[in-house]
Amino acid sequence: MLRVESVSFAYGDKKVLSDVGFELAEGEVSSLLGVNGSGKTTLLKIISGLLKPQKGKVIVDNKAIEEIGSQGLSKTVAYMPQKTNGVFCTVFDAVLLGRKPHIGLEVSGHDIETTSRIINMLGLEHYAFKYTTELSGGELQKVVIARALAQEPKILLLDEPISHLDIKNQMEVMRLLVDITKTMNLTTVIVLHDLNMAMRFADKFLLLKDGEVYAYGDRDVVTPQAIRDVYRINVLVAQYMGLSVVIPELS
Amino acid sequence: MSCVDLNQQYRGAILKKTVFGIVIFSALLVILVMSLAVGSLTIPIREIISALLVNKESPFYYVIWDLRLSRAFGAVIAGAGLGVAGAIMQNVLRNPLASPFTIGVSQGAAFGAAFAIIVLGAGQTHMTGNEMVTLKTPYLVASCAFIGSLLTVAFILVLSSLRNITAESIILAGVALSAFFGAATMFLQYFASDMQVAATVFWTFGDIGKAGWRENAGMFVTFLLPFAYFLKKRWDFNALQWGDEVAQSLGVRVRRLRIMSLILSALIVSVATSFLGIIGFIGLVSPHILRFVIGSDYRFLVPYSALFGGLLLLLSDIVARTVMAPVVLPVGIITSFAGAPLFLYLLLRGRRM
């Protein structure tokens, strides 16, 4: 579904990504892990077409994204940036905006119905006509996810979607993302800083170190050694009720 | 709540916004008739209708067609242009304080006018019986003001594109150029005669009375094309409110949209300012008042900012003509007097700025 081939990128002289390559399947949540500045956000922006790599390419459905074009890409890939502030529009209008790539001259009945369906699916119906500036952080994050889903994308890219949320909202949003990935058969890539959230909810793990892929695979790749190499911190990976739990060492 | 309920509620919300537009349009028509009726001479409605039906026998035919209708039309077009330009600039510059004057368009125009009056000698002014300073070659002044304001925009776009054209860099470039043109105008005034300084100051007073039918036609034509572009891009403006990256991921070509919108907004404002002088606050306040009622949905905000801007300027012009009658105040004084406290009130209410 999504293939990244030997992608390299630099901001001026500063090399950010170097020869990054991997392939992601449908119906899976992949978490992008690495220290600040390791190139996670840049990689997400390259996949979404916001940045152009100096070398390599991104293939979606066997087509390079340059061939798909910005309009076509907006129907295939939905991107959610790190931080979102509310806007003086209602939740319904914010989600309807996700239909923009599909809207012709005017909003169609299908656009309105799709918006309503997604609002219901994400449980936003009780505040559908509230302004998004009046929402809590968790509610707003769900609205942004709903807008992304209204694009009817095949690939969902999220940059730290739970960083500003409390633990309850973090759990809710992550559960939601896993559910929609499975039910809508999406390819979802999430940048996460919380290793435990990643271990709990992601199917695949891509560890970036200094702009290069350190490891990619399922839970087995997230070993104490890998975390030590990538994050430069000693950890224990313990098992608790069938879950892998990452515990940083105090020393 | 079922999907059907949500659909109905959405259609209800759209209907409410549409009705609000009809209310603004109706209010504009009522105020338009009012503006034809009031002034140093009050004209009965019957006579207004008779004159508007091209009854040349009507004693008020020439007052209506040559003076008041032209003036009212000028106010509506200029107000519409300033209102919609304000709404667009607040969006593309991502700054609630952005208005046609934030990026220095008015200071550029004022410098152009000062240059024409002081350096090119367009300011051969004289005192009329009412001790009014008038310009003898207003078209030269208007042309130079137009060039001055367009130069400002060109400068800003070039400066900003040297690195990366972000909203912040445009605002900062505008602040710098405003200061520069302000200083340049003062420099010219320092070496000018008293009459030239008076003429320069007189020009800066925004006054609807400066324009006739020909100027109105110029403003109207310059308004139409940008307005059509803004209407076409209404969804792009909605997307841009969520940030450049979100807009881009929704298929918006952000850089092109920002540059085109700025150029077209500046064009509207440049033409209006060069013909009428500086009229503040309409572009700043109109979109903010509307946001309190319809939110920040640019599908409605674009057309309604035009209607409401026209309404506000027309209303201000009526006040300018009647508050100290028979003296006609420049409308720029009224818009600033009314606009400043209104803006402060909106600021204190705060939530939707």
XYZ file of C-alpha atoms in Angstrom:
604
model
C 0.000 0.000 0.000
C 2.654 2.522 1.104
C 6.264 2.121 0.101
C 9.066 4.536 0.903
C 12.110 3.997 -1.309
C 15.575 5.298 -0.355
C 14.320 8.705 0.735
C 16.919 11.329 1.656
C 16.165 14.872 2.755
C 18.153 17.856 4.039
C 17.192 21.357 5.182
C 19.976 23.283 3.477
C 23.187 21.645 4.615
C 21.534 19.859 7.503
C 20.919 16.249 6.619
C 17.675 15.019 8.191
C 16.864 11.745 6.461
C 19.264 9.437 4.772
C 18.290 6.519 2.534
C 15.093 5.700 4.445
C 13.067 2.814 3.071
C 10.216 0.615 4.338
C 6.836 -0.738 3.310
C 3.552 -0.584 5.233
C 0.455 -2.739 4.806
C -3.242 -1.932 5.019
C -5.134 -2.388 8.272
C -2.041 -1.814 10.414
C -1.025 0.909 12.813
C 2.685 1.720 12.591
C 4.382 3.896 15.160
C 7.288 6.104 14.221
C 9.751 6.269 17.115
C 12.930 8.219 17.754
C 14.383 11.144 19.663
C 13.494 14.761 18.901
C 15.153 15.796 15.662
C 15.549 12.264 14.361
C 13.471 13.079 11.273
C 10.048 11.634 12.219
C 7.997 14.722 11.346
C 10.007 15.315 8.189
C 9.350 11.746 7.083
C 5.623 12.160 7.721
C 5.595 15.388 5.690
C 7.387 13.683 2.823
C 4.860 10.838 2.785
C 2.008 13.362 2.799
C 3.578 15.306 -0.086
C 4.169 18.475 1.986
C 7.920 18.157 1.452
C 9.757 16.860 -1.574
C 12.679 14.528 -0.914
C 15.986 15.324 -2.603
C 16.394 11.614 -3.308
C 14.097 8.600 -3.393
C 10.342 8.381 -3.717
C 7.107 7.529 -1.983
C 4.842 4.996 -3.671
C 1.131 4.810 -2.835
C -0.918 2.070 -4.505
C 1.948 1.417 -6.931
C 2.069 5.069 -8.012
C 4.668 7.686 -7.081
C 2.991 10.572 -5.235
C 4.302 13.104 -7.788
C 2.193 11.330 -10.416
C -0.888 11.420 -8.211
C -0.811 15.230 -7.912
C -1.864 17.393 -4.954
C -5.629 17.003 -5.540
C -5.404 13.251 -5.974
C -3.096 12.945 -3.000
C -5.544 14.806 -0.765
C -8.098 12.071 -1.546
C -5.612 9.333 -0.643
C -3.494 10.671 2.222
C -4.744 12.570 5.280
C -2.186 14.358 7.441
C -2.666 15.698 10.962
C 0.056 18.080 12.175
C 1.423 18.201 15.712
C -0.680 20.923 17.260
C -4.139 22.088 16.371
C -6.011 25.112 17.627
C -9.756 25.505 17.240
C -11.258 27.769 14.607
C -14.521 29.724 14.774
C -16.462 27.136 12.894
C -18.760 24.424 14.145
C -17.641 20.830 14.551
C -19.882 19.894 11.623
C -18.253 22.485 9.355
C -14.771 21.407 10.513
C -15.487 17.788 9.594
C -17.206 18.832 6.354
C -13.973 20.609 5.416
C -12.413 17.149 5.088
C -14.703 16.674 2.084
C -12.964 19.558 0.308
C -10.977 17.346 -2.091
C -14.276 15.743 -3.182
C -16.469 18.847 -3.318
C -17.270 20.184 -6.766
C -19.007 23.520 -7.107
C -21.153 23.082 -4.045
C -21.546 20.655 -1.151
C -23.536 17.594 -2.227
C -25.984 15.518 -0.232
C -23.395 12.751 -0.191
C -20.834 15.106 1.422
C -23.321 16.049 4.147
C -24.283 12.416 4.762
C -20.641 11.295 4.932
C -19.919 14.074 7.423
C -22.894 13.090 9.594
C -21.902 9.423 9.477
C -18.336 10.144 10.605
C -19.518 12.513 13.339
C -21.768 9.742 14.646
C -19.055 7.114 14.290
C -16.663 9.136 16.451
C -19.349 10.080 18.983
C -19.184 13.803 18.263
C -22.906 14.240 17.620
C -23.645 15.930 20.961
C -21.430 18.877 20.172
C -21.713 18.840 16.387
C -22.896 22.451 16.280
C -20.582 23.834 18.944
C -17.658 26.028 17.854
C -14.386 24.092 17.821
C -12.811 26.835 19.973
C -15.142 25.771 22.788
C -13.923 22.161 22.849
C -11.478 20.452 25.192
C -8.155 19.185 23.831
C -9.442 15.608 23.581
C -12.651 16.636 21.833
C -10.729 18.820 19.382
C -8.328 15.990 18.582
C -11.282 13.733 17.752
C -12.698 16.460 15.487
C -9.389 16.665 13.649
C -9.353 12.878 13.234
C -12.955 13.069 11.980
C -11.941 15.700 9.428
C -9.123 13.452 8.236
C -11.553 10.516 7.896
C -13.987 12.688 5.924
C -11.290 12.861 3.250
C -11.903 9.104 2.863
C -8.155 8.505 2.738
C -6.337 5.222 2.433
C -3.385 6.451 4.458
C -3.665 8.288 7.760
C -0.600 10.169 9.051
C -0.619 11.600 12.562
C 2.141 13.626 14.167
C 2.058 13.235 17.958
C -1.738 13.132 18.204
C -1.782 12.485 21.964
C 1.054 14.696 23.201
C -1.220 17.373 24.651
C -3.858 15.082 26.105
C -4.461 13.646 29.551
C -4.170 9.888 30.065
C -7.908 9.245 29.624
C -8.049 11.121 26.347
C -4.782 9.524 25.217
C -6.330 6.076 25.671
C -9.558 7.102 23.951
C -7.823 8.613 20.935
C -5.430 5.684 20.508
C -8.274 3.141 20.792
C -10.223 5.139 18.243
C -7.292 5.190 15.832
C -6.781 1.435 16.110
C -10.514 0.787 15.618
C -10.850 2.935 12.508
C -7.630 1.532 11.045
C -9.037 -1.970 11.314
C -12.632 -1.248 10.324
C -11.754 1.058 7.405
C -8.670 -0.943 6.417
C -6.388 2.102 6.558
C -2.622 2.334 6.620
C -1.976 4.434 9.714
C 1.354 5.945 10.717
C 1.622 7.687 14.091
C 4.552 9.609 15.525
C 4.631 8.785 19.228
C 6.912 9.746 22.090
C 5.244 7.482 24.612
C 6.845 4.080 24.116
C 4.259 2.346 26.274
C 1.389 3.739 24.196
C 3.226 2.591 21.092
C 3.800 -0.904 22.539
C 0.173 -1.158 23.535
C -1.547 0.048 20.378
C 0.796 -0.237 17.386
C 1.217 -3.277 15.173
C 4.520 -2.212 13.639
C 7.433 -0.112 14.848
C 9.830 2.027 12.861
C 12.786 3.261 14.880
C 14.650 6.220 13.410
C 18.144 7.100 14.538
C 19.974 10.133 13.147
C 17.758 10.153 10.071
C 18.239 6.480 9.276
C 16.050 3.453 9.865
C 17.503 1.669 12.889
C 14.908 -1.087 12.918
C 11.495 -1.887 11.487
C 9.183 -4.719 12.411
C 6.772 -5.932 15.063
C 7.107 -5.700 18.853
C 10.236 -7.823 18.869
C 12.322 -4.992 17.408
C 11.675 -2.777 20.444
C 14.309 -4.313 22.676
C 16.186 -2.685 25.593
C 19.245 -2.627 23.335
C 17.332 -0.877 20.499
C 15.912 1.711 22.916
C 19.373 2.272 24.399
C 20.833 2.835 20.930
C 18.027 5.076 19.686
C 17.138 7.061 22.835
C 20.462 6.750 24.690
C 18.698 5.618 27.838
C 18.692 2.322 29.733
C 15.327 0.625 30.049
C 13.744 -2.613 31.115
C 11.043 -4.177 28.973
C 8.798 -6.117 31.315
C 5.704 -8.184 30.680
C 2.548 -7.242 32.566
C -0.781 -8.949 31.882
C 0.355 -9.861 28.389
C 1.556 -6.334 27.574
C 5.130 -5.177 27.046
C 5.919 -2.311 29.394
C 8.976 -0.085 28.974
C 10.432 1.071 32.286
C 13.313 3.590 32.241
C 16.110 2.786 34.673
C 16.773 5.436 37.297
C 20.542 5.336 37.085
C -28.670 11.765 17.443
C -29.139 10.052 14.085
C -27.470 11.010 10.814
C -30.809 12.288 9.522
C -31.102 14.641 12.526
C -27.572 15.919 11.936
C -28.281 16.508 8.256
C -31.424 18.455 9.121
C -29.645 20.494 11.769
C -26.884 21.351 9.295
C -29.380 22.434 6.665
C -31.106 24.532 9.349
C -27.800 26.232 10.206
C -27.192 27.003 6.516
C -30.723 28.401 6.190
C -30.139 30.701 9.186
C -26.941 32.050 7.633
C -28.717 32.576 4.315
C -31.542 34.481 6.029
C -28.944 36.622 7.799
C -27.485 37.510 4.375
C -30.929 38.528 3.144
C -31.310 40.722 6.254
C -27.992 42.486 5.575
C -28.924 42.991 1.922
C -32.341 44.400 2.854
C -30.757 46.718 5.439
C -28.311 47.903 2.789
C -31.204 48.764 0.438
C -33.046 50.663 3.188
C -29.911 52.634 4.101
C -29.284 53.299 0.424
C -32.699 54.939 0.109
C -32.057 56.787 3.371
C -28.764 58.115 2.029
C -30.595 59.486 -1.004
C -33.180 61.143 1.200
C -31.100 62.824 3.881
C -28.552 65.611 3.661
C -28.581 69.367 3.697
C -31.795 69.030 1.693
C -34.285 66.328 2.696
C -35.929 64.686 -0.317
C -39.256 62.836 0.046
C -39.261 59.147 -0.882
C -41.844 59.780 -3.649
C -39.499 62.254 -5.291
C -36.561 59.845 -4.954
C -38.506 57.104 -6.759
C -39.591 59.570 -9.427
C -36.008 60.707 -10.020
C -34.691 57.135 -10.015
C -37.226 56.265 -12.746
C -35.332 58.795 -14.900
C -38.048 61.407 -14.670
C -36.016 64.428 -15.724
C -38.938 66.671 -14.827
C -38.338 65.884 -11.162
C -36.790 68.883 -9.384
C -34.460 66.484 -7.594
C -33.304 64.575 -10.689
C -29.814 66.078 -10.800
C -29.342 66.057 -7.017
C -30.199 62.360 -6.946
C -28.294 61.191 -10.043
C -25.269 63.462 -10.019
C -24.708 63.842 -6.323
C -26.386 61.476 -3.935
C -26.702 58.266 -5.967
C -23.141 58.563 -7.200
C -21.985 59.157 -3.641
C -24.045 56.272 -2.239
C -22.823 53.925 -4.965
C -19.241 54.977 -4.265
C -19.689 54.279 -0.545
C -21.203 50.838 -1.178
C -18.496 49.775 -3.643
C -15.600 51.150 -1.595
C -17.045 49.671 1.627
C -17.629 46.313 -0.053
C -14.058 46.270 -1.327
C -12.550 47.266 2.014
C -14.728 44.743 3.888
C -13.884 41.789 1.705
C -10.191 42.754 1.504
C -10.104 42.833 5.325
C -11.703 39.396 5.603
C -9.238 37.923 3.107
C -6.159 39.541 4.654
C -7.124 38.363 8.138
C -7.276 34.871 6.686
C -4.149 34.694 4.534
C -2.020 36.623 7.048
C -3.487 34.562 9.904
C -3.794 37.692 11.997
C -7.067 39.064 13.400
C -5.600 42.577 13.327
C -4.796 42.379 9.646
C -6.630 44.849 7.488
C -5.915 46.502 4.158
C -3.680 48.926 6.049
C -1.675 46.461 8.122
C 0.685 45.747 5.259
C 1.295 49.426 4.614
C -0.964 49.953 1.596
C -2.345 53.244 2.955
C 1.073 54.589 3.894
C 2.297 53.733 0.410
C -0.697 55.547 -1.074
C -0.171 58.562 1.213
C 3.455 58.761 0.125
C 2.385 58.575 -3.527
C -0.107 61.396 -2.991
C 2.453 63.503 -1.119
C 4.964 62.929 -3.913
C 2.420 64.065 -6.540
C 1.382 67.143 -4.550
C 4.801 68.292 -3.361
C 7.298 67.052 -5.952
C 5.199 66.896 -9.144
C 3.296 70.080 -8.348
C -0.123 68.486 -8.428
C -0.800 70.300 -5.223
C -1.384 73.705 -6.738
C -4.093 74.237 -4.220
C -6.380 77.097 -3.521
C -8.759 78.087 -0.809
C -12.382 78.068 -1.848
C -15.049 80.295 -0.297
C -15.578 77.717 2.457
C -11.873 77.674 3.227
C -11.585 74.205 1.743
C -8.323 73.069 0.261
C -8.870 71.433 -3.123
C -6.506 69.728 -5.522
C -6.316 71.071 -9.033
C -5.068 67.862 -10.626
C -6.689 65.109 -8.602
C -6.055 62.397 -11.231
C -2.305 62.810 -10.969
C -2.570 62.510 -7.191
C -4.818 59.448 -7.482
C -2.457 57.821 -9.983
C 0.587 58.398 -7.785
C -1.295 57.136 -4.712
C -2.245 54.020 -6.669
C 1.348 53.437 -7.743
C 2.548 54.048 -4.176
C 0.213 51.451 -2.706
C 0.960 48.880 -5.395
C 4.688 49.456 -4.907
C 4.233 48.640 -1.229
C 2.641 45.308 -2.058
C 5.289 44.515 -4.665
C 8.040 45.330 -2.141
C 6.472 43.126 0.501
C 6.066 40.186 -1.847
C 9.644 40.462 -3.088
C 11.071 40.882 0.422
C 9.058 37.974 1.773
C 9.895 35.654 -1.103
C 13.624 36.190 -0.569
C 13.267 33.655 2.199
C 9.901 32.069 2.638
C 6.568 33.801 2.248
C 4.945 33.103 5.612
C 2.101 35.134 7.057
C 4.368 36.452 9.795
C 7.035 37.648 7.388
C 4.440 39.562 5.377
C 3.107 41.321 8.478
C 6.636 42.235 9.614
C 7.585 43.480 6.158
C 4.383 45.565 6.186
C 5.263 47.128 9.527
C 8.742 48.011 8.276
C 7.466 49.507 5.020
C 4.728 51.473 6.808
C 7.402 53.092 8.942
C 9.563 53.738 5.901
C 6.793 55.363 3.841
C 5.615 57.323 6.906
C 9.103 58.756 7.299
C 9.399 59.464 3.571
C 6.072 61.356 3.605
C 7.193 63.413 6.607
C 10.476 64.161 4.840
C 8.606 65.550 1.822
C 6.247 67.538 4.043
C 9.169 69.076 5.949
C 10.388 70.824 2.802
C 6.912 71.648 1.436
C 4.970 74.897 1.618
C 2.073 75.329 4.041
C -0.462 74.881 1.259
C 1.216 71.701 0.011
C 1.255 70.244 3.506
C -2.414 71.184 3.882
C -3.203 69.532 0.545
C -1.362 66.351 1.558
C -3.210 66.167 4.855
C -6.485 66.942 3.082
C -5.885 64.064 0.684
C -5.424 61.574 3.518
C -8.927 62.331 4.833
C -11.036 59.572 3.333
C -13.944 61.278 1.619
C -16.613 59.626 -0.544
C -17.351 62.980 -2.172
C -14.035 62.846 -4.057
C -15.413 60.221 -6.448
C -17.880 60.662 -9.286
C -19.485 58.094 -11.588
C -16.251 57.552 -13.520
C -14.266 56.757 -10.349
C -17.119 54.564 -9.105
C -17.027 52.588 -12.330
C -13.262 52.118 -11.878
C -13.734 50.899 -8.310
C -16.578 48.581 -9.381
C -14.610 46.943 -12.183
C -11.564 46.513 -9.937
C -13.763 44.960 -7.273
C -15.502 42.387 -9.475
C -12.594 40.187 -10.580
C -10.970 39.817 -7.133
C -14.393 39.220 -5.585
C -15.086 36.388 -8.057
C -11.666 34.885 -7.247
C -12.327 35.086 -3.487
C -15.728 33.439 -3.905
C -14.185 30.637 -5.952
C -11.528 30.029 -3.303
C -13.926 30.096 -0.317
C -13.159 26.490 0.646
C -9.433 27.147 0.393
C -9.798 30.025 2.880
C -11.720 27.728 5.229
C -8.907 25.184 4.985
C -6.199 27.809 5.523
C -7.693 28.734 8.888
C -6.435 25.390 10.195
C -2.868 26.146 9.160
C -0.733 25.926 6.044
C 0.016 22.225 6.412
C -3.603 21.175 6.868
C -4.620 23.337 3.906
C -1.863 21.857 1.778
C -2.866 18.327 2.731
C -6.414 19.204 1.629
C -5.111 20.104 -1.820
C -4.725 23.888 -1.385
C -1.758 25.502 -3.144
C -1.017 27.705 -0.163
C 1.754 29.861 -1.551
C -0.140 30.707 -4.719
C -3.347 31.388 -2.775
C -1.558 33.723 -0.354
C 0.186 35.728 -3.077
C -2.866 36.012 -5.341
C -5.144 36.969 -2.452
C -2.747 39.649 -1.254
C -2.298 41.128 -4.715
C -6.031 41.186 -5.425
C -6.934 42.599 -1.973
C -4.279 45.254 -2.357
C -5.602 46.098 -5.824
C -9.104 46.731 -4.461
C -7.770 48.838 -1.604
C -5.290 50.720 -3.791
C -7.982 51.843 -6.214
C -10.404 52.849 -3.445
C -7.686 54.666 -1.476
C -6.320 56.496 -4.497
C -9.797 57.816 -5.390
C -11.170 58.436 -1.896
C -8.215 58.760 0.482
C -7.653 56.691 3.621
C -10.741 55.092 5.147
C -9.837 53.091 8.207
C -11.560 50.388 10.259
C -14.121 49.188 7.690
C -11.815 46.372 6.576
C -10.856 45.552 10.144
C -14.243 45.690 11.843
C -16.710 44.338 9.232
C -15.429 40.730 9.181
C -15.142 40.649 12.978
C -18.736 41.773 13.525
C -19.912 39.119 11.079
C -17.882 36.399 12.809
C -19.976 36.974 15.942
C -23.060 35.970 14.004
C -22.011 33.444 11.350
C -18.643 32.228 12.606
C -15.616 32.091 10.373
C -17.102 30.228 7.429
C -15.677 31.895 4.335
C -18.479 30.541 2.150
C -20.559 33.218 3.843
C -17.901 35.558 5.177
C -16.680 36.569 1.697
C -20.016 37.787 0.296
C -21.307 39.089 3.621
C -18.117 41.090 4.326
C -18.717 42.876 1.047
C -22.371 43.570 1.835
C -21.681 44.600 5.415
C -18.648 46.713 4.520
C -20.807 48.579 2.005
C -23.536 49.004 4.588
C -21.146 50.327 7.258
C -19.472 52.835 4.954
C -22.796 54.047 3.598
C -24.108 54.502 7.133
C -20.906 56.324 8.114
C -21.286 58.611 5.120
C -24.851 59.500 6.139
C -23.527 60.408 9.605
C -20.671 62.398 8.020
C -23.161 64.379 5.947
C -25.699 65.029 8.683
C -23.952 65.179 12.065
C -22.620 68.712 11.534
C -24.774 69.713 8.545
C -24.317 71.772 6.459
C -20.630 70.928 7.016
C -19.815 67.542 5.418
C -17.162 65.702 7.395
C -14.724 63.334 5.663
C -16.106 59.838 6.181
C -12.668 58.579 7.311
C -13.108 60.552 10.540
C -16.470 58.906 11.235
C -15.260 55.364 10.484
C -12.278 55.813 12.790
C -14.355 57.430 15.553
C -16.947 54.671 15.405
C -14.593 51.846 14.475
C -12.075 52.236 17.296
C -14.522 51.820 20.227
C -16.414 49.144 18.318
C -13.203 47.215 17.784
C -12.298 47.577 21.471
C -15.732 46.255 22.402
C -15.247 43.256 20.120
C -11.794 42.749 21.613
C -13.210 42.699 25.140
C -15.874 40.192 24.127
C -12.923 38.411 22.734
C -13.841 34.838 22.009
C -14.182 35.039 18.267
C -11.330 37.371 17.439
